[in-house]
PDB file of C-alpha atoms in Angstrom:
ATOM      1  CA  UNK B  82      82.908-124.009-106.242  1.00 40.00           C
ATOM      2  CA  UNK B  83      82.125-120.479-104.912  1.00 39.00           C
ATOM      3  CA  UNK B  84      83.679-118.701-101.936  1.00 40.00           C
ATOM      4  CA  UNK B  85      81.938-115.609-100.374  1.00 41.00           C
ATOM      5  CA  UNK B  86      83.741-112.600 -98.856  1.00 41.00           C
ATOM      6  CA  UNK B  87      85.921-109.672 -99.810  1.00 42.00           C
ATOM      7  CA  UNK B  88      89.242-111.464 -99.150  1.00 46.00           C
ATOM      8  CA  UNK B  89      91.351-112.689-102.115  1.00 45.00           C
ATOM      9  CA  UNK B  90      92.410-116.353-102.459  1.00 48.00           C
ATOM     10  CA  UNK B  91      95.006-117.998-104.598  1.00 47.00           C
ATOM     11  CA  UNK B  92      94.073-120.849-107.032  1.00 45.00           C
ATOM     12  CA  UNK B  93      96.729-123.106-108.416  1.00 44.00           C
ATOM     13  CA  UNK B  94      96.450-124.117-112.092  1.00 44.00           C
ATOM     14  CA  UNK B  95      98.643-126.075-114.326  1.00 45.00           C
ATOM     15  CA  UNK B  96     100.823-123.724-116.403  1.00 45.00           C
ATOM     16  CA  UNK B  97     103.520-123.910-119.007  1.00 45.00           C
ATOM     17  CA  UNK B  98     107.270-123.997-118.638  1.00 44.00           C
ATOM     18  CA  UNK B  99     107.571-120.222-118.839  1.00 45.00           C
ATOM     19  CA  UNK B 100     106.584-119.721-115.191  1.00 43.00           C
ATOM     20  CA  UNK B 101     109.251-119.960-112.535  1.00 42.00           C
ATOM     21  CA  UNK B 102     109.305-120.278-108.768  1.00 41.00           C
ATOM     22  CA  UNK B 103     110.167-116.609-108.524  1.00 42.00           C
ATOM     23  CA  UNK B 104     106.743-115.667-109.773  1.00 43.00           C
ATOM     24  CA  UNK B 105     104.257-116.004-106.954  1.00 45.00           C
ATOM     25  CA  UNK B 106     101.586-116.854-109.477  1.00 44.00           C
ATOM     26  CA  UNK B 107     103.303-119.950-111.044  1.00 42.00           C
ATOM     27  CA  UNK B 108     105.084-123.082-109.936  1.00 46.00           C
ATOM     28  CA  UNK B 109     106.195-126.380-111.401  1.00 46.00           C
ATOM     29  CA  UNK B 110     105.736-129.893-110.144  1.00 47.00           C
ATOM     30  CA  UNK B 111     108.188-132.697-110.368  1.00 44.00           C
ATOM     31  CA  UNK B 112     107.086-133.704-113.880  1.00 46.00           C
ATOM     32  CA  UNK B 113     108.019-130.353-115.340  1.00 50.00           C
ATOM     33  CA  UNK B 114     104.478-129.075-115.742  1.00 48.00           C
ATOM     34  CA  UNK B 115     103.785-125.576-114.543  1.00 47.00           C
ATOM     35  CA  UNK B 116     101.343-124.972-111.725  1.00 46.00           C
ATOM     36  CA  UNK B 117      99.731-121.580-112.213  1.00 46.00           C
ATOM     37  CA  UNK B 118      98.401-119.876-109.078  1.00 45.00           C
ATOM     38  CA  UNK B 119      95.723-117.307-110.004  1.00 48.00           C
ATOM     39  CA  UNK B 120      94.309-114.723-107.631  1.00 48.00           C
ATOM     40  CA  UNK B 121      90.587-114.853-107.382  1.00 46.00           C
ATOM     41  CA  UNK B 122      88.317-112.891-105.203  1.00 47.00           C
ATOM     42  CA  UNK B 123      86.139-114.484-102.590  1.00 48.00           C
ATOM     43  CA  UNK B 124      82.925-115.618-104.163  1.00 48.00           C
ATOM     44  CA  UNK B 125      84.420-116.466-107.559  1.00 47.00           C
ATOM     45  CA  UNK B 126      84.413-120.003-108.822  1.00 48.00           C
ATOM     46  CA  UNK B 127      87.631-121.939-108.575  1.00 49.00           C
ATOM     47  CA  UNK B 128      88.499-123.355-112.002  1.00 48.00           C
ATOM     48  CA  UNK B 129      91.370-125.700-112.661  1.00 48.00           C
ATOM     49  CA  UNK B 130      92.725-125.181-116.160  1.00 49.00           C
ATOM     50  CA  UNK B 131      95.108-127.983-117.243  1.00 50.00           C
ATOM     51  CA  UNK B 132      98.096-127.160-119.347  1.00 49.00           C
ATOM     52  CA  UNK B 133      98.665-128.617-122.725  1.00 46.00           C
ATOM     53  CA  UNK B 134      99.227-132.280-122.675  1.00 49.00           C
ATOM     54  CA  UNK B 135     102.763-133.500-122.744  1.00 48.00           C
ATOM     55  CA  UNK B 136     104.245-136.706-123.740  1.00 48.00           C
ATOM     56  CA  UNK B 137     105.204-137.566-120.097  1.00 47.00           C
ATOM     57  CA  UNK B 138     103.020-139.893-118.124  1.00 53.00           C
ATOM     58  CA  UNK B 139     100.253-138.087-116.144  1.00 57.00           C
ATOM     59  CA  UNK B 140      99.246-140.628-113.483  1.00 63.00           C
ATOM     60  CA  UNK B 141     101.484-139.452-110.601  1.00 69.00           C
ATOM     61  CA  UNK B 142     101.252-135.846-111.693  1.00 72.00           C
ATOM     62  CA  UNK B 143      97.463-135.902-111.556  1.00 76.00           C
ATOM     63  CA  UNK B 144      97.566-137.404-108.123  1.00 82.00           C
ATOM     64  CA  UNK B 145      99.861-134.642-106.872  1.00 84.00           C
ATOM     65  CA  UNK B 146      97.812-131.962-108.602  1.00 80.00           C
ATOM     66  CA  UNK B 147      94.624-133.349-107.109  1.00 83.00           C
ATOM     67  CA  UNK B 148      96.182-133.308-103.641  1.00 85.00           C
ATOM     68  CA  UNK B 149      97.382-129.730-104.095  1.00 85.00           C
ATOM     69  CA  UNK B 150      93.983-128.682-105.426  1.00 84.00           C
ATOM     70  CA  UNK B 151      92.295-130.339-102.486  1.00 87.00           C
ATOM     71  CA  UNK B 152      94.578-128.519-100.042  1.00 86.00           C
ATOM     72  CA  UNK B 153      93.975-125.253-101.830  1.00 86.00           C
ATOM     73  CA  UNK B 154      90.226-125.827-101.773  1.00 85.00           C
ATOM     74  CA  UNK B 155      90.308-126.643 -98.077  1.00 88.00           C
ATOM     75  CA  UNK B 156      92.408-123.525 -97.362  1.00 85.00           C
ATOM     76  CA  UNK B 157      90.060-121.402 -99.528  1.00 82.00           C
ATOM     77  CA  UNK B 158      86.963-122.729 -97.770  1.00 82.00           C
ATOM     78  CA  UNK B 159      88.526-122.137 -94.350  1.00 84.00           C
ATOM     79  CA  UNK B 160      89.537-118.604 -95.374  1.00 82.00           C
ATOM     80  CA  UNK B 161      86.051-117.935 -96.791  1.00 77.00           C
ATOM     81  CA  UNK B 162      84.389-119.162 -93.592  1.00 76.00           C
ATOM     82  CA  UNK B 163      86.726-117.032 -91.466  1.00 75.00           C
ATOM     83  CA  UNK B 164      86.126-114.034 -93.727  1.00 72.00           C
ATOM     84  CA  UNK B 165      82.348-114.484 -93.567  1.00 69.00           C
ATOM     85  CA  UNK B 166      82.464-114.810 -89.793  1.00 61.00           C
ATOM     86  CA  UNK B 167      84.591-111.675 -89.553  1.00 58.00           C
ATOM     87  CA  UNK B 168      82.361-109.771 -92.023  1.00 57.00           C
ATOM     88  CA  UNK B 169      79.218-110.827 -90.218  1.00 56.00           C
ATOM     89  CA  UNK B 170      80.673-109.768 -86.855  1.00 55.00           C
ATOM     90  CA  UNK B 171      81.695-106.373 -88.267  1.00 54.00           C
ATOM     91  CA  UNK B 172      78.392-105.870 -90.067  1.00 48.00           C
ATOM     92  CA  UNK B 173      76.397-106.848 -86.981  1.00 50.00           C
ATOM     93  CA  UNK B 174      78.198-104.134 -84.999  1.00 52.00           C
ATOM     94  CA  UNK B 175      77.649-101.395 -87.598  1.00 50.00           C
ATOM     95  CA  UNK B 176      74.545-102.338 -89.631  1.00 43.00           C
ATOM     96  CA  UNK B 177      71.434-104.010 -88.344  1.00 51.00           C
ATOM     97  CA  UNK B 178      70.129-106.602 -90.835  1.00 45.00           C
ATOM     98  CA  UNK B 179      66.427-106.454 -91.442  1.00 45.00           C
ATOM     99  CA  UNK B 180      66.247-109.505 -93.716  1.00 47.00           C
ATOM    100  CA  UNK B 181      66.036-113.079 -92.577  1.00 48.00           C
ATOM    101  CA  UNK B 182      68.815-115.546 -93.456  1.00 47.00           C
ATOM    102  CA  UNK B 183      66.370-118.250 -94.452  1.00 50.00           C
ATOM    103  CA  UNK B 184      63.112-117.897 -96.395  1.00 49.00           C
ATOM    104  CA  UNK B 185      60.062-117.491 -94.181  1.00 48.00           C
ATOM    105  CA  UNK B 186      57.848-120.454 -93.591  1.00 50.00           C
ATOM    106  CA  UNK B 187      54.690-120.885 -95.620  1.00 50.00           C
ATOM    107  CA  UNK B 188      52.526-120.016 -92.647  1.00 52.00           C
ATOM    108  CA  UNK B 189      54.599-118.091 -90.142  1.00 53.00           C
ATOM    109  CA  UNK B 190      53.266-118.132 -86.660  1.00 59.00           C
ATOM    110  CA  UNK B 191      53.929-115.000 -84.634  1.00 56.00           C
ATOM    111  CA  UNK B 192      55.016-115.682 -81.075  1.00 60.00           C
ATOM    112  CA  UNK B 193      52.225-115.116 -78.672  1.00 67.00           C
ATOM    113  CA  UNK B 194      52.838-112.462 -76.114  1.00 68.00           C
ATOM    114  CA  UNK B 195      51.391-113.164 -72.753  1.00 62.00           C
ATOM    115  CA  UNK B 196      50.027-109.934 -71.299  1.00 63.00           C
ATOM    116  CA  UNK B 197      49.427-110.023 -67.610  1.00 68.00           C
ATOM    117  CA  UNK B 198      46.232-108.215 -66.688  1.00 69.00           C
ATOM    118  CA  UNK B 199      46.864-105.224 -64.487  1.00 69.00           C
ATOM    119  CA  UNK B 200      45.192-105.356 -61.086  1.00 68.00           C
ATOM    120  CA  UNK B 201      42.108-103.228 -60.906  1.00 69.00           C
ATOM    121  CA  UNK B 202      42.522-100.205 -58.749  1.00 72.00           C
ATOM    122  CA  UNK B 203      39.760 -98.544 -56.874  1.00 68.00           C
ATOM    123  CA  UNK B 204      38.898 -95.145 -58.379  1.00 67.00           C
ATOM    124  CA  UNK B 205      40.384 -92.313 -56.468  1.00 68.00           C
ATOM    125  CA  UNK B 206      37.811 -90.213 -54.710  1.00 69.00           C
ATOM    126  CA  UNK B 207      38.421 -86.490 -54.437  1.00 64.00           C
ATOM    127  CA  UNK B 208      39.092 -85.382 -50.927  1.00 65.00           C
ATOM    128  CA  UNK B 209      36.056 -83.673 -49.497  1.00 66.00           C
ATOM    129  CA  UNK B 210      36.908 -80.554 -47.509  1.00 64.00           C
ATOM    130  CA  UNK B 211      35.933 -80.735 -43.904  1.00 67.00           C
ATOM    131  CA  UNK B 212      32.958 -78.497 -43.095  1.00 62.00           C
ATOM    132  CA  UNK B 213      33.975 -75.434 -41.199  1.00 61.00           C
ATOM    133  CA  UNK B 214      31.893 -74.853 -38.143  1.00 58.00           C
ATOM    134  CA  UNK B 215      30.522 -71.322 -38.142  1.00 58.00           C
ATOM    135  CA  UNK B 216      29.949 -69.935 -34.732  1.00 57.00           C
ATOM    136  CA  UNK B 217      27.119 -67.456 -35.085  1.00 57.00           C
ATOM    137  CA  UNK B 218      27.337 -66.397 -31.515  1.00 59.00           C
ATOM    138  CA  UNK B 219      29.416 -63.320 -30.984  1.00 59.00           C
ATOM    139  CA  UNK B 220      31.652 -63.399 -27.961  1.00 63.00           C
ATOM    140  CA  UNK B 221      31.640 -60.048 -26.221  1.00 62.00           C
ATOM    141  CA  UNK B 222      35.045 -58.522 -26.166  1.00 63.00           C
ATOM    142  CA  UNK B 223      36.005 -56.806 -23.003  1.00 64.00           C
ATOM    143  CA  UNK B 224      37.317 -53.372 -23.769  1.00 65.00           C
ATOM    144  CA  UNK B 225      39.512 -51.886 -21.139  1.00 68.00           C
ATOM    145  CA  UNK B 226      38.566 -48.327 -20.186  1.00 68.00           C
ATOM    146  CA  UNK B 227      40.933 -45.685 -21.437  1.00 69.00           C
ATOM    147  CA  UNK B 228      43.720 -45.040 -19.047  1.00 66.00           C
ATOM    148  CA  UNK B 229      44.556 -41.446 -18.502  1.00 68.00           C
ATOM    149  CA  UNK B 230      48.264 -40.889 -18.472  1.00 73.00           C
ATOM    150  CA  UNK B 231      49.381 -38.009 -16.346  1.00 69.00           C
ATOM    151  CA  UNK B 232      51.944 -35.723 -17.781  1.00 70.00           C
ATOM    152  CA  UNK B 233      55.366 -36.253 -16.252  1.00 70.00           C
ATOM    153  CA  UNK B 234      56.493 -33.538 -13.860  1.00 69.00           C
ATOM    154  CA  UNK B 235      58.809 -30.963 -15.305  1.00 68.00           C
ATOM    155  CA  UNK B 236      62.410 -31.912 -15.066  1.00 64.00           C
ATOM    156  CA  UNK B 237      64.329 -29.959 -12.512  1.00 59.00           C
ATOM    157  CA  UNK B 238      67.661 -28.466 -13.465  1.00 56.00           C
ATOM    158  CA  UNK B 239      70.600 -30.671 -12.695  1.00 58.00           C
ATOM    159  CA  UNK B 240      72.286 -27.900 -10.763  1.00 67.00           C
ATOM    160  CA  UNK B 241      69.456 -27.407  -8.239  1.00 70.00           C
ATOM    161  CA  UNK B 242      69.755 -29.575  -5.122  1.00 74.00           C
ATOM    162  CA  UNK B 243      67.042 -32.143  -4.552  1.00 77.00           C
ATOM    163  CA  UNK B 244      64.335 -31.179  -2.072  1.00 80.00           C
ATOM    164  CA  UNK B 245      64.800 -32.558   1.408  1.00 82.00           C
ATOM    165  CA  UNK B 246      62.727 -35.625   2.222  1.00 83.00           C
ATOM    166  CA  UNK B 247      59.492 -34.970   4.042  1.00 83.00           C
ATOM    167  CA  UNK B 248      59.661 -36.557   7.451  1.00 83.00           C
ATOM    168  CA  UNK B 249      56.415 -37.159   9.321  1.00 80.00           C
ATOM    169  CA  UNK B 250      56.439 -35.793  12.819  1.00 78.00           C
ATOM    170  CA  UNK B 251      56.832 -38.439  15.459  1.00 80.00           C
ATOM    171  CA  UNK B 252      53.622 -39.584  17.043  1.00 78.00           C
ATOM    172  CA  UNK B 253      53.641 -38.827  20.700  1.00 84.00           C
ATOM    173  CA  UNK B 254      51.107 -40.081  23.217  1.00 88.00           C
ATOM    174  CA  UNK B 255      49.559 -37.222  25.188  1.00 89.00           C
ATOM    175  CA  UNK B 256      49.768 -37.457  28.951  1.00 93.00           C
ATOM    176  CA  UNK B 257      46.796 -38.452  31.063  1.00 94.00           C
ATOM    177  CA  UNK B 258      45.265 -35.650  33.133  1.00 95.00           C
ATOM    178  CA  UNK B 259      42.902 -35.991  36.133  1.00 95.00           C
ATOM    179  CA  UNK B 260      39.227 -34.984  35.918  1.00 94.00           C
ATOM    180  CA  UNK B 261      39.831 -32.082  38.251  1.00 94.00           C
ATOM    181  CA  UNK B 262      41.357 -30.087  35.376  1.00 96.00           C
ATOM    182  CA  UNK B 263      38.009 -29.940  33.550  1.00 96.00           C
ATOM    183  CA  UNK B 264      36.088 -26.674  33.407  1.00 97.00           C
ATOM    184  CA  UNK B 265      32.329 -26.934  33.854  1.00 97.00           C
ATOM    185  CA  UNK B 266      29.684 -24.390  32.923  1.00 96.00           C
ATOM    186  CA  UNK B 267      25.873 -24.503  33.467  1.00 96.00           C
ATOM    187  CA  UNK B 268      23.359 -22.309  31.658  1.00 96.00           C
ATOM    188  CA  UNK B 269      21.498 -21.107  33.670  1.00 95.00           C
ATOM    189  CA  UNK B 270      23.821 -21.439  36.633  1.00 95.00           C
ATOM    190  CA  UNK B 271      20.891 -22.123  39.083  1.00 94.00           C
ATOM    191  CA  UNK B 272      17.406 -23.570  38.491  1.00 95.00           C
ATOM    192  CA  UNK B 273      13.987 -22.697  39.923  1.00 95.00           C
ATOM    193  CA  UNK B 274      11.045 -24.973  39.239  1.00 95.00           C
ATOM    194  CA  UNK B 275       7.560 -25.616  40.733  1.00 94.00           C
ATOM    195  CA  UNK B 276       6.881 -28.924  42.339  1.00 93.00           C
ATOM    196  CA  UNK B 277       5.746 -31.469  39.679  1.00 93.00           C
ATOM    197  CA  UNK B 278       7.182 -29.288  36.870  1.00 94.00           C
ATOM    198  CA  UNK B 279      10.448 -29.416  34.818  1.00 95.00           C
ATOM    199  CA  UNK B 280      13.163 -27.050  33.716  1.00 96.00           C
ATOM    200  CA  UNK B 281      15.980 -27.245  31.096  1.00 96.00           C
ATOM    201  CA  UNK B 282      19.703 -26.687  31.576  1.00 96.00           C
ATOM    202  CA  UNK B 283      22.817 -26.814  29.277  1.00 97.00           C
ATOM    203  CA  UNK B 284      26.083 -28.189  30.623  1.00 97.00           C
ATOM    204  CA  UNK B 285      29.449 -27.466  28.954  1.00 97.00           C
ATOM    205  CA  UNK B 286      32.737 -29.129  29.946  1.00 97.00           C
ATOM    206  CA  UNK B 287      36.163 -28.231  28.520  1.00 97.00           C
ATOM    207  CA  UNK B 288      39.609 -29.821  28.734  1.00 97.00           C
ATOM    208  CA  UNK B 289      42.176 -27.005  28.656  1.00 96.00           C
ATOM    209  CA  UNK B 290      45.229 -29.248  29.072  1.00 95.00           C
ATOM    210  CA  UNK B 291      47.511 -31.064  26.589  1.00 94.00           C
ATOM    211  CA  UNK B 292      46.589 -34.396  28.100  1.00 95.00           C
ATOM    212  CA  UNK B 293      43.563 -36.613  27.984  1.00 96.00           C
ATOM    213  CA  UNK B 294      40.810 -36.759  30.601  1.00 96.00           C
ATOM    214  CA  UNK B 295      38.549 -39.749  31.197  1.00 94.00           C
ATOM    215  CA  UNK B 296      34.884 -39.334  32.239  1.00 93.00           C
ATOM    216  CA  UNK B 297      33.424 -42.211  34.275  1.00 90.00           C
ATOM    217  CA  UNK B 298      30.173 -42.198  32.251  1.00 90.00           C
ATOM    218  CA  UNK B 299      29.212 -40.506  29.018  1.00 92.00           C
ATOM    219  CA  UNK B 300      28.166 -36.871  29.401  1.00 93.00           C
ATOM    220  CA  UNK B 301      24.780 -37.742  27.850  1.00 91.00           C
ATOM    221  CA  UNK B 302      23.713 -39.622  30.979  1.00 92.00           C
ATOM    222  CA  UNK B 303      21.010 -37.804  33.092  1.00 90.00           C
ATOM    223  CA  UNK B 304      22.181 -36.095  36.260  1.00 92.00           C
ATOM    224  CA  UNK B 305      21.444 -37.453  39.745  1.00 92.00           C
ATOM    225  CA  UNK B 306      18.805 -35.411  41.661  1.00 93.00           C
ATOM    226  CA  UNK B 307      19.313 -35.310  45.417  1.00 93.00           C
ATOM    227  CA  UNK B 308      17.047 -33.985  48.250  1.00 91.00           C
ATOM    228  CA  UNK B 309      17.819 -31.497  51.072  1.00 88.00           C
ATOM    229  CA  UNK B 310      19.359 -34.234  53.201  1.00 87.00           C
ATOM    230  CA  UNK B 311      21.306 -35.855  50.260  1.00 87.00           C
ATOM    231  CA  UNK B 312      18.840 -38.624  49.482  1.00 90.00           C
ATOM    232  CA  UNK B 313      18.725 -39.714  45.831  1.00 92.00           C
ATOM    233  CA  UNK B 314      15.425 -39.029  44.127  1.00 91.00           C
ATOM    234  CA  UNK B 315      14.453 -41.518  41.497  1.00 85.00           C
ATOM    235  CA  UNK B 316      16.666 -44.122  39.873  1.00 80.00           C
ATOM    236  CA  UNK B 317      19.060 -42.755  37.257  1.00 73.00           C
ATOM    237  CA  UNK B 318      19.995 -45.538  34.778  1.00 80.00           C
ATOM    238  CA  UNK B 319      22.988 -44.905  32.503  1.00 83.00           C
ATOM    239  CA  UNK B 320      25.380 -46.931  30.370  1.00 79.00           C
ATOM    240  CA  UNK B 321      28.549 -47.691  32.249  1.00 80.00           C
ATOM    241  CA  UNK B 322      31.088 -46.712  29.664  1.00 89.00           C
ATOM    242  CA  UNK B 323      33.988 -44.299  30.029  1.00 91.00           C
ATOM    243  CA  UNK B 324      34.293 -41.295  27.729  1.00 93.00           C
ATOM    244  CA  UNK B 325      37.727 -39.949  26.800  1.00 94.00           C
ATOM    245  CA  UNK B 326      38.207 -36.221  26.261  1.00 95.00           C
ATOM    246  CA  UNK B 327      41.062 -35.245  23.955  1.00 95.00           C
ATOM    247  CA  UNK B 328      43.415 -32.384  24.784  1.00 95.00           C
ATOM    248  CA  UNK B 329      41.855 -28.933  24.264  1.00 96.00           C
ATOM    249  CA  UNK B 330      38.418 -30.416  23.586  1.00 96.00           C
ATOM    250  CA  UNK B 331      34.939 -29.257  24.728  1.00 96.00           C
ATOM    251  CA  UNK B 332      31.692 -31.225  25.274  1.00 96.00           C
ATOM    252  CA  UNK B 333      28.173 -29.732  25.490  1.00 96.00           C
ATOM    253  CA  UNK B 334      24.945 -31.520  26.547  1.00 96.00           C
ATOM    254  CA  UNK B 335      21.316 -30.304  27.176  1.00 97.00           C
ATOM    255  CA  UNK B 336      19.263 -31.836  30.049  1.00 95.00           C
ATOM    256  CA  UNK B 337      15.667 -31.624  31.396  1.00 95.00           C
ATOM    257  CA  UNK B 338      15.239 -31.698  35.186  1.00 94.00           C
ATOM    258  CA  UNK B 339      11.878 -32.965  36.566  1.00 94.00           C
ATOM    259  CA  UNK B 340      10.738 -31.804  40.065  1.00 94.00           C
ATOM    260  CA  UNK B 341       9.030 -35.154  40.854  1.00 94.00           C
ATOM    261  CA  UNK B 342       9.703 -38.026  43.193  1.00 92.00           C
ATOM    262  CA  UNK B 343      10.789 -40.214  40.236  1.00 91.00           C
ATOM    263  CA  UNK B 344      12.953 -37.507  38.591  1.00 91.00           C
ATOM    264  CA  UNK B 345      10.984 -38.163  35.441  1.00 90.00           C
ATOM    265  CA  UNK B 346       7.683 -37.209  33.914  1.00 89.00           C
ATOM    266  CA  UNK B 347       4.549 -38.678  35.580  1.00 86.00           C
ATOM    267  CA  UNK B 348       5.849 -38.666  39.179  1.00 89.00           C
ATOM    268  CA  UNK B 349       4.503 -36.907  42.262  1.00 93.00           C
ATOM    269  CA  UNK B 350       5.442 -33.278  42.899  1.00 93.00           C
ATOM    270  CA  UNK B 351       8.327 -32.649  45.228  1.00 93.00           C
ATOM    271  CA  UNK B 352       7.951 -30.635  48.382  1.00 93.00           C
ATOM    272  CA  UNK B 353       9.297 -27.134  48.215  1.00 94.00           C
ATOM    273  CA  UNK B 354      12.983 -26.935  49.134  1.00 94.00           C
ATOM    274  CA  UNK B 355      16.536 -26.677  47.834  1.00 95.00           C
ATOM    275  CA  UNK B 356      17.669 -29.694  45.769  1.00 96.00           C
ATOM    276  CA  UNK B 357      20.901 -30.384  43.827  1.00 95.00           C
ATOM    277  CA  UNK B 358      21.616 -31.924  40.419  1.00 95.00           C
ATOM    278  CA  UNK B 359      24.987 -33.730  40.095  1.00 94.00           C
ATOM    279  CA  UNK B 360      26.715 -34.307  36.698  1.00 94.00           C
ATOM    280  CA  UNK B 361      29.371 -37.024  36.358  1.00 91.00           C
ATOM    281  CA  UNK B 362      29.636 -36.827  40.139  1.00 90.00           C
ATOM    282  CA  UNK B 363      31.964 -33.921  39.398  1.00 93.00           C
ATOM    283  CA  UNK B 364      29.751 -30.856  38.896  1.00 96.00           C
ATOM    284  CA  UNK B 365      26.665 -29.724  40.923  1.00 95.00           C
ATOM    285  CA  UNK B 366      24.027 -27.039  40.476  1.00 96.00           C
ATOM    286  CA  UNK B 367      21.140 -25.931  42.823  1.00 96.00           C
ATOM    287  CA  UNK B 368      17.520 -26.607  41.984  1.00 95.00           C
ATOM    288  CA  UNK B 369      14.957 -24.569  43.977  1.00 96.00           C
ATOM    289  CA  UNK B 370      11.580 -26.308  44.141  1.00 95.00           C
ATOM    290  CA  UNK B 371       8.658 -24.016  44.889  1.00 95.00           C
ATOM    291  CA  UNK B 372       5.074 -24.815  45.786  1.00 92.00           C
ATOM    292  CA  UNK B 373       2.993 -25.739  42.872  1.00 81.00           C
TER     293      UNK B 373
END
């Protein structure tokens, strides 16, 4: 019988009387026969070698030897199984076996591997760049006109005192003066004209005072022509609006005097006599009307 493994086992054989109990390799049974215990390695065959036959009866001795051999065989098998299990565990941790423990079958069938089909994916499309809108129209750019920067005034020395602030003179209202302060001048001073004719005259009025003088009507209005007895000749029409004369101001106006009954062109000739022309009801000059 063979036992596998690297562990040693002891086999008991029947020996001679020279072996004693002190030797671990021999022993004797009760009949006086020696039992020889031989060391054998795992995997060797266990052989029982009987000793030389003796004259003593061998029935009980064979029974005992058989029992001992059976126990030794059982112990050897158990040790071999344990050794194989230990060796296989150690070898499986260190060396990977590539051979199969049993011979392959006549027609080995490889296990079928179920491959799951991968789901079809839609092909990826490259991203198309968005078209860039080109604006061909050119927006006019408003350009601000150049701004001229004036040079800063020269810095004044720190020691010089600042100039005094300019104070505007107070506005004063001139006083109001009466019309009697006005100075009138006529050029010529007296007029002579034929009946039905006309003559020119220039009137100048001055305000010599520091106050203001108000004229009842503008100086441009035509004078009033009056007869020898004070009757008004013609109808003088003028805008009723006052005219203000400033202090130390002068006004000048040119007039045409008609010697007719309407005091205008196209009227009947006046009778010879001494007439008067009144300006602003303030200044009078004589008008001598002669025969035509």
